[in-house]
Amino acid sequence: MLQKRVLEQLDKKLKGPTYKDLVEITGIEQTRLFRIRNGSLMRIDELETILSVLGDEGLSISLFFDCYKYLDLETIEQIERKIRRRITIEKLKMEEL
């Protein structure tokens, strides 16, 4: 799940932050952060805030959102096909090892 991956990246970058640390860094309320960590879905503004904290580490996720924000569906489908082909090729290479 995207949310789980973003939270893992945040933990890795900040080296196991406390809720107090996260409140200071993100501006998101402590009770809300607790609920998010325990399965509540993030709102878009919360996700954007955390992605801005991640900077380059959140690039692939923010790139995903930009694709859906700015590109037409046909272009997105072309990109998806290319990515899926590349993943299949890499999986096959790994199986050969």
XYZ file of C-alpha atoms in Angstrom:
97
model
C 0.000 0.000 0.000
C 1.252 3.455 -0.901
C 0.608 4.923 2.533
C 2.601 2.194 4.254
C 5.544 2.739 1.911
C 5.522 6.491 2.498
C 5.495 5.996 6.273
C 8.356 3.493 6.030
C 10.391 5.982 3.987
C 9.666 8.694 6.550
C 10.776 6.463 9.432
C 13.943 5.540 7.560
C 14.819 9.141 6.727
C 14.135 10.459 10.227
C 15.581 7.374 11.957
C 12.557 6.348 14.045
C 10.958 9.675 14.924
C 8.677 10.100 17.929
C 5.159 11.461 17.499
C 6.395 14.748 18.964
C 9.134 14.906 16.306
C 6.608 14.212 13.551
C 4.248 16.923 14.812
C 7.076 19.478 14.749
C 8.272 18.428 11.298
C 4.922 17.962 9.532
C 2.488 20.141 11.446
C 0.035 17.219 11.513
C -1.674 16.771 14.900
C -0.342 14.013 17.150
C -3.694 12.216 17.448
C -4.057 12.277 13.663
C -0.539 10.850 13.215
C -1.396 8.102 15.687
C -4.547 7.211 13.735
C -2.640 7.219 10.425
C 0.024 4.899 11.850
C -2.717 2.587 13.062
C -4.487 2.209 9.737
C -6.566 5.334 9.074
C -6.182 6.561 5.525
C -4.144 9.702 4.932
C -5.763 12.708 3.346
C -4.106 14.095 0.218
C -2.822 17.176 2.054
C -1.197 14.956 4.693
C 0.432 12.837 2.008
C 1.716 15.936 0.213
C 3.163 17.259 3.483
C 5.023 14.024 4.165
C 6.256 13.829 0.565
C 7.684 17.331 0.906
C 9.560 16.188 4.040
C 10.912 13.194 2.136
C 12.217 15.376 -0.685
C 14.065 13.247 -3.266
C 13.230 10.054 -1.372
C 9.542 10.647 -2.103
C 10.219 11.470 -5.734
C 8.863 8.271 -7.244
C 5.625 8.633 -5.307
C 5.185 12.305 -6.166
C 6.025 11.481 -9.776
C 3.186 8.958 -9.737
C 0.757 11.660 -8.577
C 2.045 14.130 -11.153
C 1.430 11.596 -13.919
C -2.225 11.332 -12.953
C -2.497 15.067 -12.465
C -0.954 16.218 -15.752
C -0.954 13.379 -18.285
C -3.824 11.994 -20.303
C -4.986 8.429 -19.731
C -3.474 7.077 -22.966
C -0.015 8.376 -22.046
C -0.307 6.923 -18.546
C -1.263 3.535 -20.004
C 1.779 3.625 -22.318
C 4.053 4.385 -19.379
C 2.466 1.601 -17.318
C 3.038 -0.926 -20.121
C 6.696 0.065 -20.392
C 7.189 -0.212 -16.640
C 5.468 -3.600 -16.492
C 7.634 -4.903 -19.356
C 10.770 -3.681 -17.630
C 9.750 -5.310 -14.344
C 9.040 -8.592 -16.133
C 12.472 -8.489 -17.774
C 14.192 -7.819 -14.437
C 12.256 -10.643 -12.753
C 13.330 -13.052 -15.488
C 16.943 -11.949 -15.106
C 16.779 -12.588 -11.364
C 15.316 -16.056 -11.916
C 18.264 -16.935 -14.165
C 20.719 -16.212 -11.349
